[in-house]
Coordinates of C-alpha atoms in Angstrom, one line a residue:
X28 CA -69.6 19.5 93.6
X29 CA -71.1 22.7 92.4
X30 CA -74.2 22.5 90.6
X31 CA -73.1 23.6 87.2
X32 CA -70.8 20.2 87.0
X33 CA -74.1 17.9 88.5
X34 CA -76.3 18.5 85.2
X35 CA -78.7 20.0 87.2
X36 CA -79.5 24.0 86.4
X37 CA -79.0 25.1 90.2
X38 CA -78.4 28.6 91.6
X39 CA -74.4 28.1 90.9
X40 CA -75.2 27.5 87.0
X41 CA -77.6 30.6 86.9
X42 CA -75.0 33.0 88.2
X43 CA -72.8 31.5 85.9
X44 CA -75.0 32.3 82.8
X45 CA -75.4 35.9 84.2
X46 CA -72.1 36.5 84.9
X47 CA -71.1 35.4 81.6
X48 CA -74.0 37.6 79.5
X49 CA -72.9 40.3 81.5
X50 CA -69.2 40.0 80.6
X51 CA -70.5 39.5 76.5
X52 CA -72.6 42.7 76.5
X53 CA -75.9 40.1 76.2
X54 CA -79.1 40.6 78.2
X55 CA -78.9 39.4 81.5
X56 CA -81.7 36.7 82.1
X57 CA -79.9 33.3 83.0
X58 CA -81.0 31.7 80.4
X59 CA -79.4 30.0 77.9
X60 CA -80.9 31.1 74.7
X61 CA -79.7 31.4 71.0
X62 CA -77.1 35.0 71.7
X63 CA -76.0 33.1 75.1
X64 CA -75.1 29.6 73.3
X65 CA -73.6 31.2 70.3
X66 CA -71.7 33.6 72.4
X67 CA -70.3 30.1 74.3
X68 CA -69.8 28.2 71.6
X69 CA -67.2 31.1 70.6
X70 CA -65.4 31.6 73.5
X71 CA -65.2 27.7 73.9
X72 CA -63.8 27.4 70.2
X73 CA -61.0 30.1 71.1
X74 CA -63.1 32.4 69.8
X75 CA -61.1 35.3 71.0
X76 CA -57.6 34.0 69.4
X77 CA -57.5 36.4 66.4
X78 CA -57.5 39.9 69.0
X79 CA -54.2 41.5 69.7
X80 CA -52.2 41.3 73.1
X81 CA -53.4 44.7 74.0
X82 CA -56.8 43.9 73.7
X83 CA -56.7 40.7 75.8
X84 CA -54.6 42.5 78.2
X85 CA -57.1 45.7 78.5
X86 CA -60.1 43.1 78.5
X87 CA -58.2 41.2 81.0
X88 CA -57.6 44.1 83.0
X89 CA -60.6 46.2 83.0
X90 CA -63.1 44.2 81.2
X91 CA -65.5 44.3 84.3
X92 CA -65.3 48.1 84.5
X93 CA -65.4 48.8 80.6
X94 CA -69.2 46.0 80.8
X95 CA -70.2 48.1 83.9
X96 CA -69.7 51.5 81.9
X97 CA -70.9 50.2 78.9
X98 CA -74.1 49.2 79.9
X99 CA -75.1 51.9 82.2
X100 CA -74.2 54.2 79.0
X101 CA -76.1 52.1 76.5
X102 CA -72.5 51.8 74.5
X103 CA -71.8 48.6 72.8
X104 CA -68.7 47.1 74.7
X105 CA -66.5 46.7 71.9
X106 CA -66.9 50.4 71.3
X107 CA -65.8 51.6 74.6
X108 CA -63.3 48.9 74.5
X109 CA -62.2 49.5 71.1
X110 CA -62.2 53.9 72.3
X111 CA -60.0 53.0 75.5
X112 CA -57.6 50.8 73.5
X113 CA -57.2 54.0 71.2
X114 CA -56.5 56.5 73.7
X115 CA -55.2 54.8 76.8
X116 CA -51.6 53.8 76.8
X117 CA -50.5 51.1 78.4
X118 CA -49.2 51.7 82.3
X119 CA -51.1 54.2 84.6
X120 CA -48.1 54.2 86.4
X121 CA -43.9 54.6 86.4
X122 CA -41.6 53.6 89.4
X123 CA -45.0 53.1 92.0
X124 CA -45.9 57.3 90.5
X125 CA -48.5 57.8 88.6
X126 CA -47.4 58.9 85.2
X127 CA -48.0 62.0 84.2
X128 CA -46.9 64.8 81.4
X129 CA -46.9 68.7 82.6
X130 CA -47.8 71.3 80.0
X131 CA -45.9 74.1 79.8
X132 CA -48.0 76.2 77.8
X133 CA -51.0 75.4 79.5
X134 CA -49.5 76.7 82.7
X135 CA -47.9 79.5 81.1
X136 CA -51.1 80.9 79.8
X137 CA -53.0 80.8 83.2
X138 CA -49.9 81.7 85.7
X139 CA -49.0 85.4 84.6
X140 CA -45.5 85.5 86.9
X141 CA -44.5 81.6 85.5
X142 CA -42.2 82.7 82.4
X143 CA -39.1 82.9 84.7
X144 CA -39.2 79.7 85.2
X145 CA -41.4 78.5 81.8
X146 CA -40.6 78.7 78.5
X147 CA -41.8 77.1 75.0
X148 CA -39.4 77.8 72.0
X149 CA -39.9 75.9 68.8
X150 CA -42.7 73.7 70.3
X151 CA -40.0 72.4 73.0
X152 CA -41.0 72.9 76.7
X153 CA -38.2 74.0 79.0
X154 CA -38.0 74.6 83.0
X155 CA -35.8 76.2 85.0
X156 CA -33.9 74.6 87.9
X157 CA -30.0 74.9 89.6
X158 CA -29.5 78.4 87.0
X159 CA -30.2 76.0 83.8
X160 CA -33.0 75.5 81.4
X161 CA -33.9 71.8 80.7
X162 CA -36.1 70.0 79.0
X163 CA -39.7 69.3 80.4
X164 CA -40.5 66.0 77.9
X165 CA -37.3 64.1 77.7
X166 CA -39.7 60.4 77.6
X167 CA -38.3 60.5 81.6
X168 CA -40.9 60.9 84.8
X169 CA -38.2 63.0 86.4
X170 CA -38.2 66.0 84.6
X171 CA -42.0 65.8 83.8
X172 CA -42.1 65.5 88.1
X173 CA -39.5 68.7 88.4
X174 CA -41.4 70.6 86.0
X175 CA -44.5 69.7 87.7
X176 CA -43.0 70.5 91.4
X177 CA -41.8 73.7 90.7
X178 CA -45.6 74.6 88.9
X179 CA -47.1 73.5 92.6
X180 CA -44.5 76.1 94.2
X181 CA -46.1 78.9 91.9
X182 CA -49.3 78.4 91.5
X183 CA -50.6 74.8 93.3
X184 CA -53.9 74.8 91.5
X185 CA -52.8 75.4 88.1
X186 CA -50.3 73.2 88.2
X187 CA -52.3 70.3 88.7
X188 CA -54.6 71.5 86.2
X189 CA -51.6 71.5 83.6
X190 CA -50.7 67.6 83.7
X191 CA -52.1 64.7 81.9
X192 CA -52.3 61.8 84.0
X193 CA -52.6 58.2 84.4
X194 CA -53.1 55.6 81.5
X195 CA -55.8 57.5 79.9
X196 CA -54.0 61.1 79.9
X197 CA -56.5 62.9 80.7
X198 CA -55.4 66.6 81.5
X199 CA -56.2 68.4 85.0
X200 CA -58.3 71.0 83.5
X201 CA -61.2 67.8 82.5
X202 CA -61.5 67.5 86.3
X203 CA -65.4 68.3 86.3
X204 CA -66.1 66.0 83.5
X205 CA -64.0 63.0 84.9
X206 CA -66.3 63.7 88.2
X207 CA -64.0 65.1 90.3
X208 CA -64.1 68.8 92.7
X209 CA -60.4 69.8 91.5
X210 CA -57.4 68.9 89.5
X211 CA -55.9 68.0 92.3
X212 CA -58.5 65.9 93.6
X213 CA -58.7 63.7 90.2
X214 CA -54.3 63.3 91.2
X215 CA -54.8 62.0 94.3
X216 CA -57.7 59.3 93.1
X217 CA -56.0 58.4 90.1
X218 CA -53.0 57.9 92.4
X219 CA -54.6 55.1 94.2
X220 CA -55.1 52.8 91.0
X221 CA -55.6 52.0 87.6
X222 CA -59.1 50.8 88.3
X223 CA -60.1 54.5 89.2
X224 CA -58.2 55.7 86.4
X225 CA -60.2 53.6 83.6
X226 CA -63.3 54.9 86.0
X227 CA -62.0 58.4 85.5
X228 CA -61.5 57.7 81.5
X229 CA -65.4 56.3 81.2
X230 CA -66.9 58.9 83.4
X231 CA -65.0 61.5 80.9
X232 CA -66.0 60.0 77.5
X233 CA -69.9 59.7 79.1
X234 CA -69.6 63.3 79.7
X235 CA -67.0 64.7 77.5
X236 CA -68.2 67.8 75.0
X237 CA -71.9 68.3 76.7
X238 CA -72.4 64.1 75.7
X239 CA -72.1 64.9 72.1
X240 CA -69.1 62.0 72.4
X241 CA -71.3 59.8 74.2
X242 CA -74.1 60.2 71.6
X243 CA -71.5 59.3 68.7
X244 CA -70.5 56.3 70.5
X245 CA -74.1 54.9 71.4
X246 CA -74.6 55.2 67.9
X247 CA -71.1 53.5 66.6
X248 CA -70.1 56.6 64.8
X249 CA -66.7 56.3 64.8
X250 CA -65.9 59.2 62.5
X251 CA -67.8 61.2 64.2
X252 CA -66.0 60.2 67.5
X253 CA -63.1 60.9 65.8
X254 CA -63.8 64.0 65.3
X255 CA -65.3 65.3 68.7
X256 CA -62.4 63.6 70.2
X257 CA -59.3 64.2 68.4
X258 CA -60.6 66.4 65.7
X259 CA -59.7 64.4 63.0
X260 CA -62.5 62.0 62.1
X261 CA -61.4 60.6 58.9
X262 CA -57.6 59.8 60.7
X263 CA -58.9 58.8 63.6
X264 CA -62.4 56.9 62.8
X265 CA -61.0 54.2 61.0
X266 CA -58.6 53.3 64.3
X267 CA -61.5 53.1 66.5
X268 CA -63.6 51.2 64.6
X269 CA -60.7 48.5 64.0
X270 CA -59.7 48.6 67.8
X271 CA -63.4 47.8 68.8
X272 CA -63.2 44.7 66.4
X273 CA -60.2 43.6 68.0
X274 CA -61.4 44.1 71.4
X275 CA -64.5 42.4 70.3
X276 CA -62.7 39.4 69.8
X277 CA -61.0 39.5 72.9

């Protein structure tokens, strides 16, 4: 019998209480204080019944990542909780590949020799493939992968550094501030899973904008994350600030 079921307060029970601090955002000391019991007596009373699927599936998913991140940032869980469930969507991958979106204009504006086989007219991105010009965003992974494959033909580097990818979207060219040596490099680790993808997407809101993001989030300014982050502060604060209440509840 462990020795949290003996009514005795043994090495099982105290991990117990850490682990569970750690996983509310409270100060991890093993004891059962006032936060601690409160917190419990929440979660015990189906506290957590009034958040939204996507916030019990994101906590579900990555809640030990997003409580690692936020503490070693100093961000209140429920705000890096509530920024992911803003910006991620909700698979980092389609058909076993990780999802991505190519750019055409990014790629066009670094690659001087791609407009043969690039083009942007009213805002729609087009390719070139078999003598016809077809669609690059059609909501399908295949023509987002045949734009893509033909970019890596051109120009390898910049063609990597023209996709989003993964369930954060992140684009290529954010390699350095999602910690990685190339665009390609930050493809081929968010290949591997979803976990380093969500580790990519904390890495690049720590970092993102010389920390100026990470500043607004230690200091739950949501408008203001709004703003650095999507440019649009007054749309965009509001949404962040109720997706970290539902996360919170999570």
């Amino acid at each position: 019998m462990a020795d949290y079921d003996n009514g005795k307060f043994g090495n099982g029970t105290d991990t117990a209480v850490k682990s569970f601090q750690s996983s509310k955002s409270l100060s991890v000391d093993g004891k059962a204080g006032k936060a601690t019991l409160t917190a419990l007596d929440k979660a015990t009373s189906g506290g957590g019944s009034g958040a939204s699927t996507a916030a019990k599936n994101l906590k579900k998913k990555f809640g030990s990542i997003i409580s690692s991140f936020a503490s070693k940032y100093s961000i209140g869980e429920d705000v890096l909780g509530g920024f992911i469930l803003t910006e991620s969507s909700g698979s980092g991958f389609t058909s076993g590949k990780l999802l991505i979106r190519f750019e055409n204009h990014i790629f066009l504006k670094n690659v001087s020799n791609a407009s043969k086989t690039f083009k942007v007219e009213d805002k729609v991105h087009y390719y070139y493939k078999n003598g016809t010009w077809n669609k690059t965003h059609t909501g399908n992974q295949a023509s987002e992968y045949d734009a893509f494959n033909l970019a890596i033909g051109i120009n390898e580097y910049y063609a990597y550094y023209s996709i989003s990818m993964g369930l954060p979207q992140i684009m290529g060219f954010n390699y350095e501030v999602t910690g990685f040596s190339s665009p390609k490099a930050m493809f081929e680790n968010f290949s591997l899973s979803e976990d380093n993808q969500m580790k990519g997407f904390c890495t690049f809101i720590a970092k993102y904008s010389s920390g100026s993001l990470l500043k607004a989030c230690q200091s739950r300014d949501f408008n203001r994350m709004g703003a650095i982050y999507n440019g649009d502060g007054a749309t965009y604060g509001p949404k962040l600030k109720a997706n970290a209440a539902d996360y919170a509840k999570a």
